[in-house]
Tab-separated table of N, CA and C in Angstrom:
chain	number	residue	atom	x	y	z
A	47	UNK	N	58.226	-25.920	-6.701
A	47	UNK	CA	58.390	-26.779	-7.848
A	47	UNK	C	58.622	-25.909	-9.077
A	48	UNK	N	59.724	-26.438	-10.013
A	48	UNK	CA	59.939	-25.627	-10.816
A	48	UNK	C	59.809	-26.128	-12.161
A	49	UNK	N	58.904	-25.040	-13.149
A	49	UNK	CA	58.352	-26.071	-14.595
A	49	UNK	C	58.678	-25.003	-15.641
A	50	UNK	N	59.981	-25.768	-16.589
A	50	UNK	CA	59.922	-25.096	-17.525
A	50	UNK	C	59.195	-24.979	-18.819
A	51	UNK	N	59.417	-23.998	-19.519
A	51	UNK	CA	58.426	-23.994	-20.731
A	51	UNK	C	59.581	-23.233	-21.803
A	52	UNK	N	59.204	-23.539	-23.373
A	52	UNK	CA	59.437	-23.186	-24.295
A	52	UNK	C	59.269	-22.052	-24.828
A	53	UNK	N	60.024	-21.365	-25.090
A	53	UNK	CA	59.401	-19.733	-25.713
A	53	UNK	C	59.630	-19.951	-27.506
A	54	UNK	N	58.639	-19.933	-28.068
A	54	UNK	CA	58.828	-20.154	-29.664
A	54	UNK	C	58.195	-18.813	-29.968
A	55	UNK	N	58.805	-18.266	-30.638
A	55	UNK	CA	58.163	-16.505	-31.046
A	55	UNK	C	58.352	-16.878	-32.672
A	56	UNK	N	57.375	-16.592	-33.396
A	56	UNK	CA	56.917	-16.150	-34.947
A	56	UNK	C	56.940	-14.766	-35.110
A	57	UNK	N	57.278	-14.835	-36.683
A	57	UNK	CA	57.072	-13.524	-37.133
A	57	UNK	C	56.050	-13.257	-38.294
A	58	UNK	N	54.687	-14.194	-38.164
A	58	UNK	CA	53.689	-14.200	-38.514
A	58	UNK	C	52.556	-14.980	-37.979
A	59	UNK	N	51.437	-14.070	-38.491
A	59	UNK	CA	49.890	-14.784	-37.957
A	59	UNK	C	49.320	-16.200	-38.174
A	60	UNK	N	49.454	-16.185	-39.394
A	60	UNK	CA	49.082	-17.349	-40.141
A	60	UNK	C	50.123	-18.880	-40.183
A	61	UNK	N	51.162	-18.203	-40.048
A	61	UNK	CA	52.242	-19.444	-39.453
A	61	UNK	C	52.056	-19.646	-37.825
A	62	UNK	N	51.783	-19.028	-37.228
A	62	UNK	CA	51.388	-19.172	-35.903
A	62	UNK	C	50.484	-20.155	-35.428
A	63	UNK	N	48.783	-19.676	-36.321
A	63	UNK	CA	47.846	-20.483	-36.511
A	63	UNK	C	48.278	-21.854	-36.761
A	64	UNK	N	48.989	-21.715	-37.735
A	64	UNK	CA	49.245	-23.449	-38.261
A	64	UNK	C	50.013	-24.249	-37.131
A	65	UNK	N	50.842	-23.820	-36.634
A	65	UNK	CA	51.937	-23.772	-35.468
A	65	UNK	C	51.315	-24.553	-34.149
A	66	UNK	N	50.196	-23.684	-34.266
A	66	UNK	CA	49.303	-24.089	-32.775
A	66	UNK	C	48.550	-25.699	-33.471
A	67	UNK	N	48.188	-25.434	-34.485
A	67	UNK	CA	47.412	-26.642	-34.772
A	67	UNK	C	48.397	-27.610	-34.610
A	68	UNK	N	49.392	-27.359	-35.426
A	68	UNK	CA	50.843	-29.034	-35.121
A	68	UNK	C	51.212	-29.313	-34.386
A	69	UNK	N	51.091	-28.307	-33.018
A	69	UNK	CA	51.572	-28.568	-31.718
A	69	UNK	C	50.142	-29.320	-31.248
A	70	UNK	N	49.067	-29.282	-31.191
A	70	UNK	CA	47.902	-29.189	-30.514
A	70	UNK	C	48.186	-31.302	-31.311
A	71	UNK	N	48.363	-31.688	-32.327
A	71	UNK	CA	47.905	-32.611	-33.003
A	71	UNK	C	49.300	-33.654	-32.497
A	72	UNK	N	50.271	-32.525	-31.934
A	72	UNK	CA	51.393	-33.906	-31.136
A	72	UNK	C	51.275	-34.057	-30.174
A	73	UNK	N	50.289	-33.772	-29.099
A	73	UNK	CA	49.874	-33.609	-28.044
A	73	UNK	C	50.922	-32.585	-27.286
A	74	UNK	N	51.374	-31.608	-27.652
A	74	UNK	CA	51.778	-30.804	-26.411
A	74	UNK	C	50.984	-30.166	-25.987
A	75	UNK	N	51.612	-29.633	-24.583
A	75	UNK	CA	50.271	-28.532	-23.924
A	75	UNK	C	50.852	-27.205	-24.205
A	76	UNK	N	49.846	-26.236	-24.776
A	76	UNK	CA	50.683	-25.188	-24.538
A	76	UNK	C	49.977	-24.251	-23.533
A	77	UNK	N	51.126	-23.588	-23.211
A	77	UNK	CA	50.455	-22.737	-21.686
A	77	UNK	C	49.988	-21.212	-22.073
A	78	UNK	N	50.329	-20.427	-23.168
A	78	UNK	CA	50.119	-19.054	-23.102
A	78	UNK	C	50.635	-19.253	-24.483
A	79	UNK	N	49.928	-17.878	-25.051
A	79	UNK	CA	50.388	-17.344	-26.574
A	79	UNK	C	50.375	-15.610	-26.361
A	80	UNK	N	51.015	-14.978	-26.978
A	80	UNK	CA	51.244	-13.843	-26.396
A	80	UNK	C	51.266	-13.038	-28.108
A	81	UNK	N	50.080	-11.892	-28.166
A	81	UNK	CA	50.194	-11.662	-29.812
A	81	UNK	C	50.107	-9.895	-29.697
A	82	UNK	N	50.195	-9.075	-30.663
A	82	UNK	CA	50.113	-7.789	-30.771
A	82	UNK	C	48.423	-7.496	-31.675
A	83	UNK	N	48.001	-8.261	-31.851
A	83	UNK	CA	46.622	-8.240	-32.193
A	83	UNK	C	45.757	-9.565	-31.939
A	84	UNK	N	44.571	-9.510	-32.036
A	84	UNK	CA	43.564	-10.779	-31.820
A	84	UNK	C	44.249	-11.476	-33.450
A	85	UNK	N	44.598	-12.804	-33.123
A	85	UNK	CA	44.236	-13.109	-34.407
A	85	UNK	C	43.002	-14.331	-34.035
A	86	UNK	N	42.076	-14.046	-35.713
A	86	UNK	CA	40.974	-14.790	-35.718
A	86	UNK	C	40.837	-16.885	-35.930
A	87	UNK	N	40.951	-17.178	-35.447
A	87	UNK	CA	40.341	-18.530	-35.003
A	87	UNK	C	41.272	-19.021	-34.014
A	88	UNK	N	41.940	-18.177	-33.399
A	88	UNK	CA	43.673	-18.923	-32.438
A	88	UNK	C	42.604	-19.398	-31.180
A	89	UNK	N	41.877	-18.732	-31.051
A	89	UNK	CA	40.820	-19.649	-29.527
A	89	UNK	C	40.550	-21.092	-29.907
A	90	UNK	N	40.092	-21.362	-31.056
A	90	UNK	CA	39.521	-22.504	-31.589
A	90	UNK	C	40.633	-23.575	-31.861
A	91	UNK	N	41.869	-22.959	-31.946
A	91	UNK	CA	42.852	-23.746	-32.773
A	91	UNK	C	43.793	-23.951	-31.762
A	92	UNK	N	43.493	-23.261	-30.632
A	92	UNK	CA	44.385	-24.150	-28.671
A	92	UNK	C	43.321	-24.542	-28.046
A	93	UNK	N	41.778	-25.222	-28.786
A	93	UNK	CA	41.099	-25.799	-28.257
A	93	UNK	C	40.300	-24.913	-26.554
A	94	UNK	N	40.475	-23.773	-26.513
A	94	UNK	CA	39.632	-22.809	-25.299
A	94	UNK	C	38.505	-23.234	-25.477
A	95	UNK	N	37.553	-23.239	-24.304
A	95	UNK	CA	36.288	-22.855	-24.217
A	95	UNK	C	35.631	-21.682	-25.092
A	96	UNK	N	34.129	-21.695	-25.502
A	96	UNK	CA	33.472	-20.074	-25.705
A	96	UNK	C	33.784	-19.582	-23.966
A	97	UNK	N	33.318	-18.438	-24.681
A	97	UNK	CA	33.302	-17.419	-23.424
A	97	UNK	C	32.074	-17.481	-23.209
A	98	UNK	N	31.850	-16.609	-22.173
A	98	UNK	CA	30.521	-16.359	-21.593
A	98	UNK	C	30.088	-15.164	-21.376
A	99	UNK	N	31.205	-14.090	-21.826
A	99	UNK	CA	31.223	-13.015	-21.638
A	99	UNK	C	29.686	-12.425	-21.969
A	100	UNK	N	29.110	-13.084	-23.035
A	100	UNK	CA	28.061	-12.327	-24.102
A	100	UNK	C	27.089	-12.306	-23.270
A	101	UNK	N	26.740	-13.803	-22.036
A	101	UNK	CA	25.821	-14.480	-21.356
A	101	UNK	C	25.390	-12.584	-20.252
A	102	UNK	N	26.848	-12.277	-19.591
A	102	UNK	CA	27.300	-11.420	-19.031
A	102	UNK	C	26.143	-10.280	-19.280
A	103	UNK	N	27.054	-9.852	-20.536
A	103	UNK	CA	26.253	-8.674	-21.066
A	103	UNK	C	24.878	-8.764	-20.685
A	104	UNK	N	24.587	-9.370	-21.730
A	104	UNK	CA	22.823	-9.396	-21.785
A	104	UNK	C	22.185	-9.221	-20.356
A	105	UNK	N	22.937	-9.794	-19.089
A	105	UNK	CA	22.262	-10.005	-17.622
A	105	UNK	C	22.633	-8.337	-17.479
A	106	UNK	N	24.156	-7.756	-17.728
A	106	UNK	CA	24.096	-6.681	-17.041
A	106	UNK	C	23.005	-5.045	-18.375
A	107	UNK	N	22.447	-5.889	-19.138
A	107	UNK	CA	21.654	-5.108	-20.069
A	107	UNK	C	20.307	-4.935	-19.342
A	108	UNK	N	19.939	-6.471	-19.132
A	108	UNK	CA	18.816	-6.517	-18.297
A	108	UNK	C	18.673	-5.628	-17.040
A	109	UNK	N	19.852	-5.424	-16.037
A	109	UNK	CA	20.116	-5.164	-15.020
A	109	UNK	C	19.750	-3.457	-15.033
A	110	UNK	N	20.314	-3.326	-16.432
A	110	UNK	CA	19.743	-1.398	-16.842
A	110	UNK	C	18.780	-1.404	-17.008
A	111	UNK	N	17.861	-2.201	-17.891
A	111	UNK	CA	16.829	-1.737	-18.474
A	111	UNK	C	15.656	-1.475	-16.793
A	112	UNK	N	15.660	-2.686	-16.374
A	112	UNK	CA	15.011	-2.289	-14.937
A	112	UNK	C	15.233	-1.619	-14.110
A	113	UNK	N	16.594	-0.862	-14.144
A	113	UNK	CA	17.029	0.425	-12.995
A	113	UNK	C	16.243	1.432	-13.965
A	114	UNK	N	16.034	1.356	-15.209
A	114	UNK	CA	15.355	2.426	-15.861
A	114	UNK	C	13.762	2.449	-15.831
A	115	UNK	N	13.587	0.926	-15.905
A	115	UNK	CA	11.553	1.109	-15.576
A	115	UNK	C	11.580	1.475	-14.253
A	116	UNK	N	12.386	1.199	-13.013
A	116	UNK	CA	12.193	1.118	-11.640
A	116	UNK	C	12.586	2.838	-11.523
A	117	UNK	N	12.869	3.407	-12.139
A	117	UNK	CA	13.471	4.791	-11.835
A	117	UNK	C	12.195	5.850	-12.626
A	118	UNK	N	12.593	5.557	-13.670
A	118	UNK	CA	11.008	6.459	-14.387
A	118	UNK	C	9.609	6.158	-13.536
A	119	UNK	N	9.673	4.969	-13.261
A	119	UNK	CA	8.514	4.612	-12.384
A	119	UNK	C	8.313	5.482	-11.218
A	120	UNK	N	8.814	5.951	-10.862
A	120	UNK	CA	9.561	6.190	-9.281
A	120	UNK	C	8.961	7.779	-9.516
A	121	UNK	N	10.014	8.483	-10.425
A	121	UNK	CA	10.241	9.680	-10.525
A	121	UNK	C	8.785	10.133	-11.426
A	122	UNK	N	8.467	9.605	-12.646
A	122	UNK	CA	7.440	10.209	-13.376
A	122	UNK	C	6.373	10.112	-13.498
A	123	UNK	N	5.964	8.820	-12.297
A	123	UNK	CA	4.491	8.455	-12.530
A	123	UNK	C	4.126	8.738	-10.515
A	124	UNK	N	4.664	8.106	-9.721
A	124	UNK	CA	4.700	8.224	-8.409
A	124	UNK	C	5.049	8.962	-8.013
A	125	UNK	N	6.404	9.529	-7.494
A	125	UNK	CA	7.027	10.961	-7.035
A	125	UNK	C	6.458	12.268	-7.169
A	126	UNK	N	6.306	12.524	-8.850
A	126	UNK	CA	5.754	13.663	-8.800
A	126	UNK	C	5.459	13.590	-10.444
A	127	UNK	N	4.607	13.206	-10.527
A	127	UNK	CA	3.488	13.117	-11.614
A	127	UNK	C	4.098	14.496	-12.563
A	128	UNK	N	3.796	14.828	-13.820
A	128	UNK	CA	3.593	15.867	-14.211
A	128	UNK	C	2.957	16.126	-15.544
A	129	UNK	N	1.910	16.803	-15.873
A	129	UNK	CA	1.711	17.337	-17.328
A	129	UNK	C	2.242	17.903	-18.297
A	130	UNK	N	3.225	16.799	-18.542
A	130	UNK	CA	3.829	17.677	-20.125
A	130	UNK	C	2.741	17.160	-21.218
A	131	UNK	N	2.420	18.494	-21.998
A	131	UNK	CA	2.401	18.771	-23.459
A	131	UNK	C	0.899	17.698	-23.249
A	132	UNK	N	0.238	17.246	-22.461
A	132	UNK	CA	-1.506	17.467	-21.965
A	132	UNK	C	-1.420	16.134	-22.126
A	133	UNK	N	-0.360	15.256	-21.545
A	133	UNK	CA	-0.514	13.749	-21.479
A	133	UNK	C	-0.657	13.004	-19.786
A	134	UNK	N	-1.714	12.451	-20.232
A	134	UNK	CA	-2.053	11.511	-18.139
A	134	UNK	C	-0.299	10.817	-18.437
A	135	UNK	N	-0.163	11.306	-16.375
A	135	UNK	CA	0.865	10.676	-15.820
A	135	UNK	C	0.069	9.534	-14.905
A	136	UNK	N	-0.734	8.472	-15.317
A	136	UNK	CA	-1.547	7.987	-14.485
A	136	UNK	C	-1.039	6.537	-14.361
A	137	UNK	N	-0.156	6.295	-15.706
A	137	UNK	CA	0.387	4.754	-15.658
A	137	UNK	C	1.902	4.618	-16.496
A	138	UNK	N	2.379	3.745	-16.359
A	138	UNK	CA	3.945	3.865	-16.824
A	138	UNK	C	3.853	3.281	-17.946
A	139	UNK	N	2.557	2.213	-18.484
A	139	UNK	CA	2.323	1.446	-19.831
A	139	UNK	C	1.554	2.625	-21.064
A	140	UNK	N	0.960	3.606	-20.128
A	140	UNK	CA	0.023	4.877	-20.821
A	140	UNK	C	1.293	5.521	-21.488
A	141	UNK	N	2.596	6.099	-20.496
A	141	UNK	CA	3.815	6.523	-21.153
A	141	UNK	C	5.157	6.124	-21.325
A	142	UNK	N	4.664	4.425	-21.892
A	142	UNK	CA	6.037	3.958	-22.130
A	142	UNK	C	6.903	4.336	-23.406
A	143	UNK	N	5.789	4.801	-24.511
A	143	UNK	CA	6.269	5.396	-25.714
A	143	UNK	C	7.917	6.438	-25.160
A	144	UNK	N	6.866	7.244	-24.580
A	144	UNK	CA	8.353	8.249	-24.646
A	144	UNK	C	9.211	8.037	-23.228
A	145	UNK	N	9.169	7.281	-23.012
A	145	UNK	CA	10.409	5.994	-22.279
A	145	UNK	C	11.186	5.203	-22.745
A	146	UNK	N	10.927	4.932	-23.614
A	146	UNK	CA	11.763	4.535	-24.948
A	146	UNK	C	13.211	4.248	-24.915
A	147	UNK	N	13.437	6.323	-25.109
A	147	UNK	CA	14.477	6.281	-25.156
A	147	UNK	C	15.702	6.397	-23.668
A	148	UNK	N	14.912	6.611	-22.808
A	148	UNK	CA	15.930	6.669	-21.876
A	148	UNK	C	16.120	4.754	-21.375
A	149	UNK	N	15.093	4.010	-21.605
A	149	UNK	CA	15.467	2.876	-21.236
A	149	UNK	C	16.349	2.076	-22.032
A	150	UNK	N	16.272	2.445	-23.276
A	150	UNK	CA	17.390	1.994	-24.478
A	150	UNK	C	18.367	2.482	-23.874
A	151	UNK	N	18.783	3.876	-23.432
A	151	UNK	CA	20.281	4.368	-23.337
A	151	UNK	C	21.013	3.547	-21.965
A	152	UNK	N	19.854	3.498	-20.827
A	152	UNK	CA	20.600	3.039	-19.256
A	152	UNK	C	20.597	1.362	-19.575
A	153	UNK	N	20.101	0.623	-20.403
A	153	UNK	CA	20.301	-0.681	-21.168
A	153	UNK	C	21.873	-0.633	-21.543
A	154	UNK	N	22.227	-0.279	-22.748
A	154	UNK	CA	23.624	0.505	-22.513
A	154	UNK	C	24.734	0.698	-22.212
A	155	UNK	N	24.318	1.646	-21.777
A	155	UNK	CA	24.991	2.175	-20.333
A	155	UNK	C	25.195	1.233	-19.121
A	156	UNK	N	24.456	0.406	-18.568
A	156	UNK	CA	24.979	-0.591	-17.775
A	156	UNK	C	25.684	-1.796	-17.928
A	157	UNK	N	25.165	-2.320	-19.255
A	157	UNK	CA	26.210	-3.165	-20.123
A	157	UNK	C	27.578	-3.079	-20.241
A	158	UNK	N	27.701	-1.983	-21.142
A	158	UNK	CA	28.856	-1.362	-21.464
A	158	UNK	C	29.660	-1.234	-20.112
A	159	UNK	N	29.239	0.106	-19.380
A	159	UNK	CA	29.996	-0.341	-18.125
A	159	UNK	C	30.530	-1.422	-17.278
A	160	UNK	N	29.179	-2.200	-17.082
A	160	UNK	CA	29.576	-2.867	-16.327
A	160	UNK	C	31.029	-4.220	-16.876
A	161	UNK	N	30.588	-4.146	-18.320
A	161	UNK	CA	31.036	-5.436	-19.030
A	161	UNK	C	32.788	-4.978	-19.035
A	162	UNK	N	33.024	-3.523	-18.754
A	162	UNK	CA	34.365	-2.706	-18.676
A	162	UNK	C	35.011	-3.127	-17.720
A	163	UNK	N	34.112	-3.233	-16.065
A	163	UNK	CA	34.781	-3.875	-15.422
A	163	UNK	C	34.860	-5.598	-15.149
A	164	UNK	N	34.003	-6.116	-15.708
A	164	UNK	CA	34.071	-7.999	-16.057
A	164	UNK	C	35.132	-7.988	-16.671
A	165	UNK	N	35.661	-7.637	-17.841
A	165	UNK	CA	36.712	-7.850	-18.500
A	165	UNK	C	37.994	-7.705	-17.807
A	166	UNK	N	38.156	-6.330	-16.816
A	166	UNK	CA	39.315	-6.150	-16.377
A	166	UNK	C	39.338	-7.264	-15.131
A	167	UNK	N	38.044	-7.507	-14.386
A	167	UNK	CA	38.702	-8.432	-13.070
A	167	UNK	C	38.954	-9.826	-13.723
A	168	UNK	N	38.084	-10.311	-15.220
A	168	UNK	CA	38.112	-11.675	-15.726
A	168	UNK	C	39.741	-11.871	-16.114
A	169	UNK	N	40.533	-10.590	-16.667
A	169	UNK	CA	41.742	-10.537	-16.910
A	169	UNK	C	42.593	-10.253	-16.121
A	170	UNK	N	42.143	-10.296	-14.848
A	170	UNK	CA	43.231	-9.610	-14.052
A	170	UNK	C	44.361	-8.316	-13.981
A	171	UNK	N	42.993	-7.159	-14.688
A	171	UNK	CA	44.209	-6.204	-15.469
A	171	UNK	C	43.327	-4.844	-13.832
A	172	UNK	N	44.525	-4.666	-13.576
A	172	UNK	CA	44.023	-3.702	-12.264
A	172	UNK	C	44.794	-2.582	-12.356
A	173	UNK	N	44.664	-0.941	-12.064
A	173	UNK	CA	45.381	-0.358	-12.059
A	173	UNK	C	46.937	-0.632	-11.428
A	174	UNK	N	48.168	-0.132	-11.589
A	174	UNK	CA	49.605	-0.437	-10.816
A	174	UNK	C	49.627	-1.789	-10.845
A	175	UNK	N	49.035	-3.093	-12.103
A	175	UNK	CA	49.763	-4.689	-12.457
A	175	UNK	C	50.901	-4.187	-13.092
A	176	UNK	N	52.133	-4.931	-12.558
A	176	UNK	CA	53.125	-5.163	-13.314
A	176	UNK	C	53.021	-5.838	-14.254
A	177	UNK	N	53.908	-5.382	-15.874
A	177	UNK	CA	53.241	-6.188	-17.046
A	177	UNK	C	53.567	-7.963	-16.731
A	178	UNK	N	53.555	-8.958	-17.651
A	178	UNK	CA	53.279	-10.315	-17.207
A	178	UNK	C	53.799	-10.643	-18.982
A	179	UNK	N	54.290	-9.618	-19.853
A	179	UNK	CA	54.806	-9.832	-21.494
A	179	UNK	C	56.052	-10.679	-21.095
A	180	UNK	N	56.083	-11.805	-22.033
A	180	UNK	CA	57.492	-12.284	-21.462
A	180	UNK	C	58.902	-11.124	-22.358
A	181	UNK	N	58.282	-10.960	-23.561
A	181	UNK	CA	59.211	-10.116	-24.807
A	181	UNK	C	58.279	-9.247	-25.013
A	182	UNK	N	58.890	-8.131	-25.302
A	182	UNK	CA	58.548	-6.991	-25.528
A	182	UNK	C	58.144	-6.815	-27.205
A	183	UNK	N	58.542	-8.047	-27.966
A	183	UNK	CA	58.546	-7.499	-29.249
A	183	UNK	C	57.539	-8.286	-29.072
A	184	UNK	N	56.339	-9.416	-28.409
A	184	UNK	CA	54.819	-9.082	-28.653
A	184	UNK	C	53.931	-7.870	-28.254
A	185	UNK	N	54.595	-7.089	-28.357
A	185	UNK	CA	53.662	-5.712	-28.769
A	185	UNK	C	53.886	-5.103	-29.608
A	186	UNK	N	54.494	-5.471	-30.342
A	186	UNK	CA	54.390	-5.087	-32.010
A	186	UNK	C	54.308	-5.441	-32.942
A	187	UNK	N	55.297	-6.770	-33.308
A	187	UNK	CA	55.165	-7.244	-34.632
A	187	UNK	C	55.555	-9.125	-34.691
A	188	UNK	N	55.942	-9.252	-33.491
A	188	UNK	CA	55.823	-10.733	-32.670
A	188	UNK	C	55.100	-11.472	-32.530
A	189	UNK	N	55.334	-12.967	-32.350
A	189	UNK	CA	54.116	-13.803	-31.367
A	189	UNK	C	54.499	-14.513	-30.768
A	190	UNK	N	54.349	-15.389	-29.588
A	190	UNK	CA	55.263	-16.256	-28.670
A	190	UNK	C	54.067	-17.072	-28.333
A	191	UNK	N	54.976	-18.296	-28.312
A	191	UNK	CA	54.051	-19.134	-28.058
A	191	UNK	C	54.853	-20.143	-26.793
A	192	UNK	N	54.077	-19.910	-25.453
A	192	UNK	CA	54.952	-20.865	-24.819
A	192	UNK	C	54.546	-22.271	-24.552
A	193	UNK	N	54.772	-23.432	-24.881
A	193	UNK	CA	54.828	-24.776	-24.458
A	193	UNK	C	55.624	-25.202	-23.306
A	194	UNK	N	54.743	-25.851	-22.402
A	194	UNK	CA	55.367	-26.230	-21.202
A	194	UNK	C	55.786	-28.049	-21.802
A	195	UNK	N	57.108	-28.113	-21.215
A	195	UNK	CA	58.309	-29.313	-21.551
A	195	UNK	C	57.835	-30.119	-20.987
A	196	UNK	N	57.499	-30.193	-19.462
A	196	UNK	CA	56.574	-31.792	-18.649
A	196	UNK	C	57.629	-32.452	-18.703
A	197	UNK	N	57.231	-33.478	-19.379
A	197	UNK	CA	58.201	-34.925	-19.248
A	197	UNK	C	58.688	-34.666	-20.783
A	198	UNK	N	58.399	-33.746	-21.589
A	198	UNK	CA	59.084	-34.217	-22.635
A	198	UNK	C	60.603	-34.005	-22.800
A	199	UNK	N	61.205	-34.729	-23.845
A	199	UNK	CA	62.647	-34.219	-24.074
A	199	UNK	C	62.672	-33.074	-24.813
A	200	UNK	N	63.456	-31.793	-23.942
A	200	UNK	CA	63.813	-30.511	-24.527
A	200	UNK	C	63.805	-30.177	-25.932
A	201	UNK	N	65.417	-31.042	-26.404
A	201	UNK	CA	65.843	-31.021	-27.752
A	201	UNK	C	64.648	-31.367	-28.627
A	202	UNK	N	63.743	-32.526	-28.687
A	202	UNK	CA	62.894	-33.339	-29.417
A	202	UNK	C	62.344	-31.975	-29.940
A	203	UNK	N	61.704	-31.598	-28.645
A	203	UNK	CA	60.496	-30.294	-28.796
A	203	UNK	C	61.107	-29.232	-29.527
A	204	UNK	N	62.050	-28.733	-29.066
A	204	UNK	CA	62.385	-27.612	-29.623
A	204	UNK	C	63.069	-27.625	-31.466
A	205	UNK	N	63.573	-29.018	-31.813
A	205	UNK	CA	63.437	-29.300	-33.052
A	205	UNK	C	61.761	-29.202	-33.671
A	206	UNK	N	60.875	-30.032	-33.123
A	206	UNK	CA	59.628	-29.855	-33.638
A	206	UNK	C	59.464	-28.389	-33.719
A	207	UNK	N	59.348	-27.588	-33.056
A	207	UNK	CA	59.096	-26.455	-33.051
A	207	UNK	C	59.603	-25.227	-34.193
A	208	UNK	N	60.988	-25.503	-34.582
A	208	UNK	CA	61.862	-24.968	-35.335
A	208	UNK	C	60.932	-25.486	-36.589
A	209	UNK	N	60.713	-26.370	-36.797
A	209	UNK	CA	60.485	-27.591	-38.206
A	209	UNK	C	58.442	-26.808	-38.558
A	210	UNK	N	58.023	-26.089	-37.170
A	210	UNK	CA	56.715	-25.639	-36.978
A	210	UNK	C	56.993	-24.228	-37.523
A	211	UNK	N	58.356	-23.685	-37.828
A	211	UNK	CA	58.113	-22.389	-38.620
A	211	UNK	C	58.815	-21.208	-37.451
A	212	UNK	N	58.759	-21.590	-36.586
A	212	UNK	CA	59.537	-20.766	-35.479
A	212	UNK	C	60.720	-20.326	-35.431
A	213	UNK	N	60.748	-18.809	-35.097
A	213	UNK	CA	62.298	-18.249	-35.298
A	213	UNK	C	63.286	-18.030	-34.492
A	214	UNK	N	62.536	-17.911	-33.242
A	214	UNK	CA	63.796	-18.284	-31.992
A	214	UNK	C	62.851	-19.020	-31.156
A	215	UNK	N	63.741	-19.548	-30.280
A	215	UNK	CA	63.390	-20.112	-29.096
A	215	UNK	C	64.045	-20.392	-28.208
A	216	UNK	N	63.366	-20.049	-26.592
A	216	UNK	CA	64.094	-20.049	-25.908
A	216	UNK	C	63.743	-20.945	-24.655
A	217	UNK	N	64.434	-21.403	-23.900
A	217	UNK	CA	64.199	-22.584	-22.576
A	217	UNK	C	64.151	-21.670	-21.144
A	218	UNK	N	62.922	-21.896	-20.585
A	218	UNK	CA	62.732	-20.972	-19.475
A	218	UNK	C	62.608	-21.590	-18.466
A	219	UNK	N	62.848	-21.446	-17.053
A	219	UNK	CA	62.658	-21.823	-15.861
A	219	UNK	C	61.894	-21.160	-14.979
A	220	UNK	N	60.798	-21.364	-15.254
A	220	UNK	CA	59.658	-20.558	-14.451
A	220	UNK	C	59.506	-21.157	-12.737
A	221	UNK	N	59.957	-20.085	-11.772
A	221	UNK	CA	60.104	-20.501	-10.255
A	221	UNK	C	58.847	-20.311	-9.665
C-alpha cells in the first residue's frame, strides 16, 4: 500500500512552530518534522506524549547506587576488612561517610551510561543505519515538515501549506 505525504520545508523556527500549530488546528496529521536543532515547545505543539525517558534514568541511577552499596559491601566490610587511618571495618552504616563518594559517582555512571544506550535503541540509531533525512538541507539551516495527504485533496493542502509560510514543497510517494 502506497501513502503519500507532503514535504513542506521552512526556513525558520518560529514560522515552523506556528506552521505546526495551523496544521494541527485543521486537522491534518502530520507524520515527521525533521530540524537541525531541538526547537523548544515543537513536542507540545504536534501534540507528542512526555517522555519517560527521566522515569528511565532515575531506575538506571538507582540500579548504580546499589551495584555500589552491594560492591563496597562485598569488598570493604566482608571480603577483606581493612584498617585504614584506625577506623572499624565492622559495618557498612559505621563507614558510609566515606562511601559517599564512590556511590555518588557509580549513581552516575550507570545512568549516564546506561541512558546512552536507551536513547540509541528508543531511536533506533545503531552503528552502519542508513540515514532516514529526507533533505539534506535539514542539517543545517532547514526544516521539513511532512504531512501525510490520506483522503485529503493534494492541491487544497499544499495551498494551505504555502499560505502556512512554507517555501517549497514537495509530493512524495512513500512505497
Amino acid at each position: 500500500m502506497a501513502s503519500k505525504v507532503i514535504q513542506a520545508i521552512y526556513t525558520d523556527d518560529d514560522l515552523l512552530l506556528q506552521a505546526v500549530k495551523q496544521v494541527r488546528e485543521a486537522r491534518y496529521r502530520i507524520g515527521e518534522i525533521y530540524t537541525p536543532f531541538p526547537v523548544h515547545g515543537l513536542d507540545k505543539a504536534m501534540g507528542l506524549a512526555p517522555t519517560r525517558l527521566a522515569i528511565t534514568a532515575f531506575i538506571y541511577g538507582l540500579v548504580g547506587l546499589s551495584v555500589a552499596i552491594a560492591m563496597m559491601n562485598f569488598i570493604m566490610i566482608e571480603d577483606w576488612p581493612m584498617d585504614i587511618g584506625g577506623k572499624p571495618s565492622f559495618s557498612f552504616l559505621q563507614n558510609m561517610p566515606s562511601f559517599v563518594p564512590i556511590m555518588f559517582e557509580l549513581t552516575v555512571f550507570f545512568a549516564a551510561h546506561l541512558m546512552v544506550f536507551t536513547f540509541f535503541m528508543r531511536s533506533k540509531l545503531w552503528p552502519f543505519k542508513t540515514a532516514e533525512n529526507p533533505d539534506v538541507r535539514t542539517t543545517d539551516d532547514h526544516f521539513l515538515m511532512e504531512v501525510e495527504v490520506a483522503n485529503h485533496n493534494t492541491e487544497d493542502l499544499t495551498d494551505f501549506l504555502f499560505n502556512t509560510g512554507a517555501s517549497e514543497i514537495k509530493l512524495i510517494d512513500n512505497k
